[in-house]
Coordinates of C-alpha atoms in Angstrom, one line a residue:
X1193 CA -60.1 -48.2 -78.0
X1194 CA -60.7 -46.0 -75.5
X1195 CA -60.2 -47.9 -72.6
X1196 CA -56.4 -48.0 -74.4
X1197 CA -56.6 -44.3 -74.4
X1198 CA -57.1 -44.3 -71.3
X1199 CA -54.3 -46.8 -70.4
X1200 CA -51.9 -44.9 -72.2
X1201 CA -53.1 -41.3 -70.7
X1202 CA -52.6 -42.9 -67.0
X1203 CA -49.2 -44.4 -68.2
X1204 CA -48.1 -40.7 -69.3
X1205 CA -49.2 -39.4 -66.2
X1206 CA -47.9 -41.9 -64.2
X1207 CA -44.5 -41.6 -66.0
X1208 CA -45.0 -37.8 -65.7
X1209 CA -45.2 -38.1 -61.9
X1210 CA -42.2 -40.6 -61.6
X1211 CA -40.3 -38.0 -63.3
X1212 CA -41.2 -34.9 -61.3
X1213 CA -40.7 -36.8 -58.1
X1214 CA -37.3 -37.6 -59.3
X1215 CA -36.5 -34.3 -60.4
X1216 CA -38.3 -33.1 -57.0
X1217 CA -35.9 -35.3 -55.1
X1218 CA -32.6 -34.5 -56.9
X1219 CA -34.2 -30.8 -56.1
X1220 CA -34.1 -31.4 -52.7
X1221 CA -31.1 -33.4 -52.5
X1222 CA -28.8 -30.0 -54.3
X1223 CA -30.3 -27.9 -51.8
X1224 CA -29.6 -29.7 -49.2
X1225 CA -26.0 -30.2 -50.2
X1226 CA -26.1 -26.8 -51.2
X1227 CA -27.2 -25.7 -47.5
X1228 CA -24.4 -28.2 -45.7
X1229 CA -21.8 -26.5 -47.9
X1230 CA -22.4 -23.4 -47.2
X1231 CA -23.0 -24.4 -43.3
X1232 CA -19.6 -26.3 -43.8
X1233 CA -17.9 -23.0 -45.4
X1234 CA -19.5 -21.0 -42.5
X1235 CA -17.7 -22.9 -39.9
X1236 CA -14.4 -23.1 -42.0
X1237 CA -14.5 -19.8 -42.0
X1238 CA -15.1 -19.4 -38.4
X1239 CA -12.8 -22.1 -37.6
X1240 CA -10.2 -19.5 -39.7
X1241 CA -11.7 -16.9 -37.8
X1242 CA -11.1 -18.6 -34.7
X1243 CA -7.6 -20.0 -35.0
X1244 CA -6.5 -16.1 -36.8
X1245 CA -7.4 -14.5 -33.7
X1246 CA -5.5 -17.6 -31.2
X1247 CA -2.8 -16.8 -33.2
X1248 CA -3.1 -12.5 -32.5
X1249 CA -3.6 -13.0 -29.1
X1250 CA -0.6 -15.7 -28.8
X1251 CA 1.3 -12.7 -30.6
X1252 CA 0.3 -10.0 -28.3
X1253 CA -2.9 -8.6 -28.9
X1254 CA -5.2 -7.0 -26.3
X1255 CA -7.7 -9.8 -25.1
X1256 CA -10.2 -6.2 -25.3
X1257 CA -10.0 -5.8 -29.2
X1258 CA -11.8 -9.4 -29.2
X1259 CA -15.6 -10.2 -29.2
X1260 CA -17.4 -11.1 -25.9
X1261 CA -19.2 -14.0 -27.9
X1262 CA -16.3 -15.3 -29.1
X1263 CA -14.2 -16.1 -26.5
X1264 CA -15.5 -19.3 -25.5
X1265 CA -14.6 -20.6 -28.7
X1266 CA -11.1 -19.5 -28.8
X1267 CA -11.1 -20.8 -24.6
X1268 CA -11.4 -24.0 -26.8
X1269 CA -9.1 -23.2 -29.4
X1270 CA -5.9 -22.1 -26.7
X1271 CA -6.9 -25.9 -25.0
X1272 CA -6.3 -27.3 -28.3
X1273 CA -3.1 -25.4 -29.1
X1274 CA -1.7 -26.2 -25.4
X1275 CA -2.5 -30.1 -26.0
X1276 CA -0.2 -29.7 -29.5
X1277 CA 2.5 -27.9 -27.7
X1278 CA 2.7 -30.3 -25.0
X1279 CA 2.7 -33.3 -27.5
X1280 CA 5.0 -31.5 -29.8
X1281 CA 7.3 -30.2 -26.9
X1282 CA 7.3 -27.0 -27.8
X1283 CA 8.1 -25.1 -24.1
X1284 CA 8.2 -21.4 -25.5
X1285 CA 5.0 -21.8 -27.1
X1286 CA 3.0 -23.5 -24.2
X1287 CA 4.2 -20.8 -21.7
X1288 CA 2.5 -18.1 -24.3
X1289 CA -0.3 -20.1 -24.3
X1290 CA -0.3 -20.2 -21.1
X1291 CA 0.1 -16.8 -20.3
X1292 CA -2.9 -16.0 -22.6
X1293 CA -5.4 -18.2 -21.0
X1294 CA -4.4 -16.4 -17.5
X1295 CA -5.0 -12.9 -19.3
X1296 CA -8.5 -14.3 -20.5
X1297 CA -9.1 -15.8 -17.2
X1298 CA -8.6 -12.4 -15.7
X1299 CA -10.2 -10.4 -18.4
X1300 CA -13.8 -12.7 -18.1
X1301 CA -13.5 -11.9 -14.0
X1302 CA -13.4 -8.2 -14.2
X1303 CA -16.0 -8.0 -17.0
X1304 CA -18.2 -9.7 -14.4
X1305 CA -17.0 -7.6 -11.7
X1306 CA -17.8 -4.4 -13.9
X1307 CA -21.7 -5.8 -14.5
X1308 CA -22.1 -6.0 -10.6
X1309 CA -24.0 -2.9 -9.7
X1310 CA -22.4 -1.2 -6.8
X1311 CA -23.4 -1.3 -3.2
X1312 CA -24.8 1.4 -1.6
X1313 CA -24.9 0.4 1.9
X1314 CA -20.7 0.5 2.2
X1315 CA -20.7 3.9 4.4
X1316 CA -21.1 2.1 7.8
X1317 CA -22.2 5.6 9.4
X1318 CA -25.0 5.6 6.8
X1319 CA -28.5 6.4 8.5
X1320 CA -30.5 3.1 7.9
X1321 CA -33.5 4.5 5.8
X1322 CA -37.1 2.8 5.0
X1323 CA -36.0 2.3 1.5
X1324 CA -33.6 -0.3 2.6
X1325 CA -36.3 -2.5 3.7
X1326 CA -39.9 -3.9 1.8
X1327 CA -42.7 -1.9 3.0
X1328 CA -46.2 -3.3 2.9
X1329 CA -49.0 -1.1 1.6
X1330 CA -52.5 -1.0 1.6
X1331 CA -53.2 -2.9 4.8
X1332 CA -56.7 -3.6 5.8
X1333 CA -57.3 -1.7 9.1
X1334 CA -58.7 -4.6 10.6
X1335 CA -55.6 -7.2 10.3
X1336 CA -53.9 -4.1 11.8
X1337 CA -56.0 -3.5 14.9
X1338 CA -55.9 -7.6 15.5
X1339 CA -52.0 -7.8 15.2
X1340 CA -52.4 -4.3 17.9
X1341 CA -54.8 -6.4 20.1
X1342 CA -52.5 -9.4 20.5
X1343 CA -49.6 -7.5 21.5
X1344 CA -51.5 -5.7 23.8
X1345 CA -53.1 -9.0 25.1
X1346 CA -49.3 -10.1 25.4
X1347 CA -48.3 -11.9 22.5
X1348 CA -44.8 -12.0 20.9
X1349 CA -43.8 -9.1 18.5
X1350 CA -42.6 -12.0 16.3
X1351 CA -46.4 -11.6 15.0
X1352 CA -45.6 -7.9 13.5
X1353 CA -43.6 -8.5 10.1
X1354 CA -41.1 -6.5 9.3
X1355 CA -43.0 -4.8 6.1
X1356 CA -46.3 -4.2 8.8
X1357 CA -44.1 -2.3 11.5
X1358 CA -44.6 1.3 9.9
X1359 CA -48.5 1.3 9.3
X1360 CA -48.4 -0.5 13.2
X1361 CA -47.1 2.6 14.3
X1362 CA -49.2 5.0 12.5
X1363 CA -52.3 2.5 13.3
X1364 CA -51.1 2.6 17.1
X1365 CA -50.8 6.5 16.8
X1366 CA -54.7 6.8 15.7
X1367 CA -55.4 4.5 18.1
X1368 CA -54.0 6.2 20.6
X1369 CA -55.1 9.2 19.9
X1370 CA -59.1 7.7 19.6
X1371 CA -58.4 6.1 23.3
X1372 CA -57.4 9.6 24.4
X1373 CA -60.3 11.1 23.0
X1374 CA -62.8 8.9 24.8
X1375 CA -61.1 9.6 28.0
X1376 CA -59.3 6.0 28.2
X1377 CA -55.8 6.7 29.4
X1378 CA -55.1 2.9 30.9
X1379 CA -55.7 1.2 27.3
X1380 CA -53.8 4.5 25.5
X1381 CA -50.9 3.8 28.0
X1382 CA -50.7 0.5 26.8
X1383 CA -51.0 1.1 23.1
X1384 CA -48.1 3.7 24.2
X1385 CA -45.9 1.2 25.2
X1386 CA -46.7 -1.0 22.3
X1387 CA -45.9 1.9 19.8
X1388 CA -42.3 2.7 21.7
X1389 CA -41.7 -1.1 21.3
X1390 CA -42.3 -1.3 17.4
X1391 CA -40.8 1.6 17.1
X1392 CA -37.3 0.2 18.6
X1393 CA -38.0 -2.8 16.8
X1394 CA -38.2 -1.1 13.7
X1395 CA -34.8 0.0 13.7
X1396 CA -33.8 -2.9 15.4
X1397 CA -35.3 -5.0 12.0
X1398 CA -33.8 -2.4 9.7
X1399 CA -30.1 -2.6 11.5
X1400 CA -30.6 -6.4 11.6
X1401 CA -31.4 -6.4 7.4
X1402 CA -28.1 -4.3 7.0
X1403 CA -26.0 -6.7 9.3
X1404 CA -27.4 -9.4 6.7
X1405 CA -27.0 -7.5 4.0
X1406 CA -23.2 -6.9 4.8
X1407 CA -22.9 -10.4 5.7
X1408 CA -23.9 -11.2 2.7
X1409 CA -21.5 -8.6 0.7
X1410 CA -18.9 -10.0 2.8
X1411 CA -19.7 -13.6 2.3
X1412 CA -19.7 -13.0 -1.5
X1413 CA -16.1 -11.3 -1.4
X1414 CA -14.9 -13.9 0.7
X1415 CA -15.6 -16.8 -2.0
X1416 CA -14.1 -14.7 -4.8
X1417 CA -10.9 -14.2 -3.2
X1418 CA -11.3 -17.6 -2.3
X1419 CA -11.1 -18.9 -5.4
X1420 CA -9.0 -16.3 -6.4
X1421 CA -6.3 -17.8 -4.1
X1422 CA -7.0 -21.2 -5.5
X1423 CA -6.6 -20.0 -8.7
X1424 CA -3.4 -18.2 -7.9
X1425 CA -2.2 -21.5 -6.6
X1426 CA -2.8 -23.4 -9.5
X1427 CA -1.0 -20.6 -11.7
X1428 CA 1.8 -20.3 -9.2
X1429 CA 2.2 -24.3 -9.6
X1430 CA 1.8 -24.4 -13.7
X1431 CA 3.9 -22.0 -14.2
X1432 CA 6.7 -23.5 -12.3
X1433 CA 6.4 -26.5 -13.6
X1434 CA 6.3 -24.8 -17.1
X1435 CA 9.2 -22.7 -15.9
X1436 CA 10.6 -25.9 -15.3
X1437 CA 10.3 -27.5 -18.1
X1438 CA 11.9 -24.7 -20.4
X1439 CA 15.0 -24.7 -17.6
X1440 CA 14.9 -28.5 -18.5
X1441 CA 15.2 -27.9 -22.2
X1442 CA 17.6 -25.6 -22.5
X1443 CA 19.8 -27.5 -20.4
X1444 CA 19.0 -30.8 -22.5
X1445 CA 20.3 -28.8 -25.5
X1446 CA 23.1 -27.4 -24.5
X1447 CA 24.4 -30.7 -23.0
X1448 CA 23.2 -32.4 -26.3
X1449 CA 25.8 -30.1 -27.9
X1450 CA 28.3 -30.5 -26.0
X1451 CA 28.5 -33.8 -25.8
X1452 CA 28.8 -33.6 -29.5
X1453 CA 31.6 -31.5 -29.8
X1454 CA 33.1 -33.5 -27.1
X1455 CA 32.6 -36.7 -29.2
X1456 CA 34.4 -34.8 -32.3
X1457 CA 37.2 -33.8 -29.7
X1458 CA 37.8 -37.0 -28.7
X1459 CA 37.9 -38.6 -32.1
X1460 CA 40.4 -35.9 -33.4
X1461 CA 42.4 -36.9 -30.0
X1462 CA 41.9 -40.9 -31.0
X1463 CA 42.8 -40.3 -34.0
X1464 CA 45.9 -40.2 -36.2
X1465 CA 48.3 -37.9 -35.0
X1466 CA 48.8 -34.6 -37.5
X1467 CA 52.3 -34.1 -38.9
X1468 CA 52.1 -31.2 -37.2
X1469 CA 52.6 -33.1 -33.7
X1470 CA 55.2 -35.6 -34.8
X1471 CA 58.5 -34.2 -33.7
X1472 CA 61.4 -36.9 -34.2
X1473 CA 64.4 -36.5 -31.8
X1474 CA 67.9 -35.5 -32.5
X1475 CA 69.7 -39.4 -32.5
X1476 CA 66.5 -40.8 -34.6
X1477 CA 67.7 -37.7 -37.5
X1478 CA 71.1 -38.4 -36.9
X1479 CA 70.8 -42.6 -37.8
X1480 CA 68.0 -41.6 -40.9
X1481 CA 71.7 -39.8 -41.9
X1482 CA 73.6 -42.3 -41.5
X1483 CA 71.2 -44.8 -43.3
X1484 CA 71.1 -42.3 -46.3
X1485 CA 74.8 -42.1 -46.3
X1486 CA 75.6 -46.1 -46.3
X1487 CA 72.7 -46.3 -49.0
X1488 CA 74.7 -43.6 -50.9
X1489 CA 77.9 -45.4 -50.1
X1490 CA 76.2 -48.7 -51.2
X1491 CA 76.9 -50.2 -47.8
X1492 CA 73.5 -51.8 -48.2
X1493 CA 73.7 -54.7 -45.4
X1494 CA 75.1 -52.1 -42.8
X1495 CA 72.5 -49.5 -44.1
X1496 CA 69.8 -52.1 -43.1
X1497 CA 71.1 -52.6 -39.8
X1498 CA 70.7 -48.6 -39.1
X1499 CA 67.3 -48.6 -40.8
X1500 CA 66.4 -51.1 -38.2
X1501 CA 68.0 -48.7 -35.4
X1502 CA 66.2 -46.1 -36.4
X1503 CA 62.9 -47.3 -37.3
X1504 CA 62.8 -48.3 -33.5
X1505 CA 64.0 -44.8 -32.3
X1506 CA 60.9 -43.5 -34.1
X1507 CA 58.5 -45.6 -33.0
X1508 CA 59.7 -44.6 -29.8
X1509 CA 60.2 -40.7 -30.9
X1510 CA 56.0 -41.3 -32.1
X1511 CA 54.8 -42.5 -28.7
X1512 CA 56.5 -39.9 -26.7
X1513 CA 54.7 -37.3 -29.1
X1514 CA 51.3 -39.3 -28.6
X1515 CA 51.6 -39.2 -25.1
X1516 CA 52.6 -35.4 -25.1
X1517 CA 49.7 -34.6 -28.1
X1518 CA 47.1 -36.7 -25.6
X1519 CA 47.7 -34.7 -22.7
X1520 CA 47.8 -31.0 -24.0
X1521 CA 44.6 -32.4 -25.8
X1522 CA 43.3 -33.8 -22.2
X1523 CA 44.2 -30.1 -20.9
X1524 CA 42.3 -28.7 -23.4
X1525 CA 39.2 -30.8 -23.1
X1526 CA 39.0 -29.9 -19.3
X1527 CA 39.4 -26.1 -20.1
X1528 CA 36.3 -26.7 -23.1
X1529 CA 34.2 -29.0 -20.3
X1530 CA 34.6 -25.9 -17.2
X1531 CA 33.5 -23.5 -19.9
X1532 CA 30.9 -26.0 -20.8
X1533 CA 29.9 -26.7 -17.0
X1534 CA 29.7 -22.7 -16.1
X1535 CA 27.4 -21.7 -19.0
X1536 CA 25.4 -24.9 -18.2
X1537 CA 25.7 -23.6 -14.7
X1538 CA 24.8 -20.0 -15.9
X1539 CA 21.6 -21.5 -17.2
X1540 CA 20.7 -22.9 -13.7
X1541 CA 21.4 -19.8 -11.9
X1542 CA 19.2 -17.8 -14.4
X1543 CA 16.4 -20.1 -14.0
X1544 CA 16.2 -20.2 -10.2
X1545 CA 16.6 -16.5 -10.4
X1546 CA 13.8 -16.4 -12.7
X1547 CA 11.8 -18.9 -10.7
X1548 CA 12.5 -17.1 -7.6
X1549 CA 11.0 -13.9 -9.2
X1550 CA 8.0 -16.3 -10.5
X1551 CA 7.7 -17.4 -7.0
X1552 CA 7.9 -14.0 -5.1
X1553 CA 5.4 -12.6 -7.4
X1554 CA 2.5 -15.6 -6.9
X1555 CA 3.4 -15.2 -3.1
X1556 CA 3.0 -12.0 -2.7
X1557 CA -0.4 -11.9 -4.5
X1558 CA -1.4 -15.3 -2.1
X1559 CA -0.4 -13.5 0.5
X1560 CA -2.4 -10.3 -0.4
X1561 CA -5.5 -12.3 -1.2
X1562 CA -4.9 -14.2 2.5
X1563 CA -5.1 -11.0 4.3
X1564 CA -7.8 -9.8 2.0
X1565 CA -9.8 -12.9 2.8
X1566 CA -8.6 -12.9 7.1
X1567 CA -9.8 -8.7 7.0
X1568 CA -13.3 -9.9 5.2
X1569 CA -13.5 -12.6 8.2
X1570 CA -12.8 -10.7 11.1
X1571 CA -15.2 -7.6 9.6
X1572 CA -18.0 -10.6 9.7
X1573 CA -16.7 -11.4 13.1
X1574 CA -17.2 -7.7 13.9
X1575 CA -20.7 -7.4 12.3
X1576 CA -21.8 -10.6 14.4
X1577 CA -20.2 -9.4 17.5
X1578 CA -19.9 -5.1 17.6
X1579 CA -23.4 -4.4 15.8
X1580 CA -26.0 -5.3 18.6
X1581 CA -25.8 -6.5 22.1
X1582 CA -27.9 -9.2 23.2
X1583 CA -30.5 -6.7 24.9
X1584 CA -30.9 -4.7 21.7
X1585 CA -28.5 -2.0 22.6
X1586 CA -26.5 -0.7 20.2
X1587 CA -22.8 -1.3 20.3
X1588 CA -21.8 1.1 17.9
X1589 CA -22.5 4.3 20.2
X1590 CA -20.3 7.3 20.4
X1591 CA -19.4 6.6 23.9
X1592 CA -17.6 3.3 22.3
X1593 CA -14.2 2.2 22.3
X1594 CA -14.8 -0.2 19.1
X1595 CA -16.6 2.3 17.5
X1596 CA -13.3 4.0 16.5
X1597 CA -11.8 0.6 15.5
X1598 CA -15.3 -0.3 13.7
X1599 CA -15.3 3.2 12.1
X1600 CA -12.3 3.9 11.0
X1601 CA -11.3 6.7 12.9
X1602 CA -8.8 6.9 15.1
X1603 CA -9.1 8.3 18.8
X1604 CA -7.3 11.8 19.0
X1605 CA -5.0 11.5 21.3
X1606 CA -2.9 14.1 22.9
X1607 CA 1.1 14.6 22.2
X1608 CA 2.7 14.0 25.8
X1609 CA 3.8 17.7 26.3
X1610 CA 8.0 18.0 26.9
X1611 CA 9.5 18.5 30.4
X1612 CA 10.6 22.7 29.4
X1613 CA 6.8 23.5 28.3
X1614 CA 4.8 21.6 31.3
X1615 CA 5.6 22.3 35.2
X1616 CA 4.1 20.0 37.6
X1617 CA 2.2 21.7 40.3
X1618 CA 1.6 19.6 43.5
X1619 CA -1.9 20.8 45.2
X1620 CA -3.2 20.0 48.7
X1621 CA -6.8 18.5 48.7
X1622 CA -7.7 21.0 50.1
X1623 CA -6.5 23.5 46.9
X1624 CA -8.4 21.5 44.9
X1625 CA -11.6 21.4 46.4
X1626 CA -11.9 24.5 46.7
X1627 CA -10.9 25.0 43.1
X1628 CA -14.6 25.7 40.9
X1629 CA -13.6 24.1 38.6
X1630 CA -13.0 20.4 40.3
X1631 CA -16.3 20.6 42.6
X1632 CA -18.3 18.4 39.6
X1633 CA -15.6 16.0 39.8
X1634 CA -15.3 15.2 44.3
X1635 CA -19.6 15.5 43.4
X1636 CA -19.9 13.3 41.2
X1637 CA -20.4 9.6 42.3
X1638 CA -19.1 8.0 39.5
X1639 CA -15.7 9.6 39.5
X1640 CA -12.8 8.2 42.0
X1641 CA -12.0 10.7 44.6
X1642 CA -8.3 10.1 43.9
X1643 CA -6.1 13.6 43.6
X1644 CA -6.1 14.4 40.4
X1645 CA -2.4 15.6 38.6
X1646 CA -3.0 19.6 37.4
X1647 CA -0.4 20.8 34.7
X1648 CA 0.4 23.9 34.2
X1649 CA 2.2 25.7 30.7
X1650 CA 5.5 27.2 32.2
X1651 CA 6.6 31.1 30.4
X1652 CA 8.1 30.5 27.4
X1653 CA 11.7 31.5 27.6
X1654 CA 13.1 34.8 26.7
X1655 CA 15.5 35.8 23.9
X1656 CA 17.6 38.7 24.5
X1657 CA 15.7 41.1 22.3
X1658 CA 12.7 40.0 24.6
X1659 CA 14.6 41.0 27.7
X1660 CA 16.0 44.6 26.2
X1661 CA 12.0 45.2 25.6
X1662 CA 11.7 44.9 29.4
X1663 CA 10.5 48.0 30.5
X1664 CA 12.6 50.0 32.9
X1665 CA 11.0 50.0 36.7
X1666 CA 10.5 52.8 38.6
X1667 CA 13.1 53.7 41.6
X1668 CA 10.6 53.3 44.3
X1669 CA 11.6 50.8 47.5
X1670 CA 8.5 48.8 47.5
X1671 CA 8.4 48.0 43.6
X1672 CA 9.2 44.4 42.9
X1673 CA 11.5 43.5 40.3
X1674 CA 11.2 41.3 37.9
X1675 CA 13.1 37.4 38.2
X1676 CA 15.7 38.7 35.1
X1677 CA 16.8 41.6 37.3
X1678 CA 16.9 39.5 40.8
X1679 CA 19.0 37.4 38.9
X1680 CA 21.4 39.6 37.5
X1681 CA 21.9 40.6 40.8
X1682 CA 22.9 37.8 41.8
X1683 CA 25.2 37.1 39.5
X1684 CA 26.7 40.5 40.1
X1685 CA 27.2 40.2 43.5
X1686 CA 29.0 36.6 42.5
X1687 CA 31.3 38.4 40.6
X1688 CA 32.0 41.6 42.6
X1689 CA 33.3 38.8 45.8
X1690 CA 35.7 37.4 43.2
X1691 CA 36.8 41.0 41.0
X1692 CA 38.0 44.1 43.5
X1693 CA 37.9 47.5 42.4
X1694 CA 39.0 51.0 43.5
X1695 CA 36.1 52.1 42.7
X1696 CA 32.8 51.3 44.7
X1697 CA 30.6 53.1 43.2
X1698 CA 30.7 50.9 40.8
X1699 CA 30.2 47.8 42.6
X1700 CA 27.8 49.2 44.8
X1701 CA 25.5 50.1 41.8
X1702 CA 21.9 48.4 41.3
X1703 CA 21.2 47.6 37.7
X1704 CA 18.0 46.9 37.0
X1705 CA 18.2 45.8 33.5
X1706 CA 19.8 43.6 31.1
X1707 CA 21.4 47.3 29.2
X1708 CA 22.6 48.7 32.2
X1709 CA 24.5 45.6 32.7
X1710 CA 26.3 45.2 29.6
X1711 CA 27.4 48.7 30.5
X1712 CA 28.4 48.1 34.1
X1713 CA 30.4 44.9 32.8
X1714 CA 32.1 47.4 30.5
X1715 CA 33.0 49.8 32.8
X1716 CA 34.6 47.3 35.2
X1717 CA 36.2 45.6 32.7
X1718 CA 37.6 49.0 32.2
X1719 CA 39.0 49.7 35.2
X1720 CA 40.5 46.2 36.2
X1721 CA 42.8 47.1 32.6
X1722 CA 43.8 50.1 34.0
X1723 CA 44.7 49.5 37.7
X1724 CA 46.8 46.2 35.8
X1725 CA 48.4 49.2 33.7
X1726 CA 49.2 51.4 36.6
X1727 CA 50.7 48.1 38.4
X1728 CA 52.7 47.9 35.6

């Protein structure tokens, strides 16, 4: 009895398990379902998300109003839409497509060019500085003095790393000034020479880190706009093609239409001919009036005879206005096919105008990008070539000619001066030498001793309220007069050989300025009118 008990307590149990595992599984299983339906309705939702926002940007909306994080996905979703559009044939719609996935293109690059930090080391005149270059601290003394010892014993400064070189120098210095302490001057001369050398090769380590360092700027903008031009290239070529393809189209429609209008026109021409184009001549009216008359007159066999007569007059009355109603149609078909052929031919022109523009517009950014990438190139060329010279001078000195090229800065050079505001002035050697200011130049041994050319400012030239300013001279015999007055004179005697006047007092005057000639010219002037009066 109770072993049955027992039996029948480990069935319920048993039975009691079975059941809670089920109901443990079904558990399991809703939730699970539960989970991959919300999952599912999560990426619906996204997928809505996603294909919303394709179809904003398709309409025009800034590429910057959309998540960073999502623009891989709707990268994917533009592919998708431009393998539709291609399959469905829709042109207008895969050149928006199109035109989006360039703007995203160019939107990813610059949000990549705005993360790179900028580079300090552009100024080319920019002092190289210690910062530029890892410094190593906390040297021991000792692996100091041995990397002194071999360069004094003659071993290659390839030993002393670039982050050593400063506390070599300031090791050196101690040293040196220890050695000159204890009186050695041989072994302080040498760690003197050592100490210039890393010095010089200090600066020569940090110029040669900022050579690489540009290099390496350079190098990096020279594969961007690399693959910027490749990536122009490919634009250039899918947009014509697309370009293409919409020219295409448009011409495939219009012909399409066309063709069915013409097929309507020619089966109105085929067709029966309207009443409107029959026009029966005057001799088939006249026997249809004389068959109505006999059949009136009931002259039946004669009437039948005439009906004959004039059913062949309109038969032939009916192909002449066929013929006639064919060819103003014919004229009329070739007017409807030029109109046809010029708006087909208006499409062409617009394309390859627009095509054209397409083209110009890629070429002109290849071309941009080429002499972007050739300037890059021939800066590295310069870098390789203008930095430092094979002895470990430096190039770049003030003294240089490339150093305004490499700079920058142009040379200032000197407007020739005109032939009224310079007057050449030819000296004798001897002149010069004994000029102060040329004895440095016949001295010096590295100047030619060819006769140099002096240039001189000439006077400015006078206006005639400078020359009234003139002061008047003095009447004294050994005063010299000024060039105005000497030629004044001249020009007065000229005159007084061609004019003759009664009266020489006149002539015989001396002006000695620009007033008192006006005056004299006056007064002569004068009397010539009145000795022609008196001849009179």
């Amino acid at each position: 009895m109770i072993l049955s008990d027992e039996n029948l307590i480990s069935k319920h149990v048993l039975g009691k398990n079975k059941e809670f595992e089920k109901l443990q599984s079904t558990f399991i299983l809703n939730v699970y379902f539960f989970v991959e339906m919300k999952k599912r309705s999560r990426e619906k939702e996204a997928q809505k998300k996603i294909t919303r926002l394709v179809r904003e940007l398709i309409g025009g909306r800034p590429i910057n109003q959309i998540p960073n994080d999502l623009i891989p996905q709707i990268r994917q979703e533009l592919e998708s839409s431009k393998k539709r559009a291609i399959k469905d044939g829709y042109v207008s719609r895969l050149q928006m497509i199109h035109k989006v996935i360039i703007d995203l293109e160019m939107y990813e690059k610059n949000q990549i060019y705005k993360n790179i930090p900028e580079n300090n080391n552009s100024n080319k005149n920019k002092k190289v500085k210690e910062n530029d270059v890892e410094i190593e601290k906390n040297i021991p003394v000792a692996v100091l003095d041995s990397i002194l010892d071999d360069l004094v014993y003659g071993f290659s400064f390839d030993i002393a790393e670039t982050p050593k070189i400063p506390a070599l120098i300031n090791r050196a210095k101690e040293k040196i000034d220890q050695l000159l302490s204890e009186g050695d001057y041989s072994g302080a001369q040498k760690l003197e020479n050592i100490h210039i050398r890393l010095v010089a090769l200090k600066e020569e380590r940090y110029i040669e880190k900022k050579k690489d360092d540009k290099k390496t700027m350079l190098l990096n903008l020279i594969a961007e706009n690399q693959q910027k031009l490749e990536d122009a290239r490919i634009n250039k070529k899918e947009e014509l093609q697309l370009h293409d393809m919409k020219i295409k189209s448009q011409i495939d429609q219009k012909q399409n239409e066309f063709n069915q209008i013409n097929q309507l026109f020619d089966e109105e021409t085929n067709g029966p001919l309207p009443p409107a184009a029959k026009k029966l001549s005057s001799a088939t009216l006249n026997t249809r009036e004389r068959e109505r008359f006999l059949i009136q007159s009931r002259r039946y066999e004669e009437a039948a005879t005439i009906r004959a007569e004039a059913d062949e007059l309109e038969a032939m009355d009916l192909e002449n206005s066929r013929f006639e109603f064919i060819k103003k149609r014919e004229a009329i078909k070739r007017i409807e096919i030029s109109k046809q052929e010029k708006q087909i031919q208006r499409i062409k022109d617009n394309g390859e105008r627009t095509r054209q523009k397409i083209k110009s517009d890629y070429d002109k950014q290849i071309n941009e990008l080429e002499k972007a990438i050739d300037n890059f190139n021939s800066r590295l060329q310069r870098i390789d070539n203008n930095i430092l010279n094979a002895d470990g001078s430096n190039k770049n000195s003030p003294n240089s000619k490339s150093n305004f090229i490499n700079s920058g800065i142009s040379p200032r050079i000197s407007k020739p001066a005109t032939p009224r505001q310079v007057k050449r002035i030819s000296r004798t050697p001897s002149q010069i030498n004994n000029n102060p200011t040329n004895k440095n130049v016949q001295q010096s041994p590295f100047v030619t001793q060819a006769t140099p050319r002096i240039f001189e400012l000439a006077q400015p030239k006078m206006t005639n309220q400078d020359k009234n300013l003139i002061a008047r001279p003095q009447s004294s015999k050994g005063q010299t007069r000024t060039p105005n007055v000497v030629q004044n004179q001249k020009l007065n005697t000229r005159e007084k050989s061609n004019v003759v006047t009664p009266k020489a007092s006149l002539n015989n005057r001396k002006c000695s300025t620009p007033r008192e000639m006006n005056k004299f010219e006056q007064r002569r002037a004068q009397s010539v009118a009145s000795e022609r009066k008196q001849k009179r």
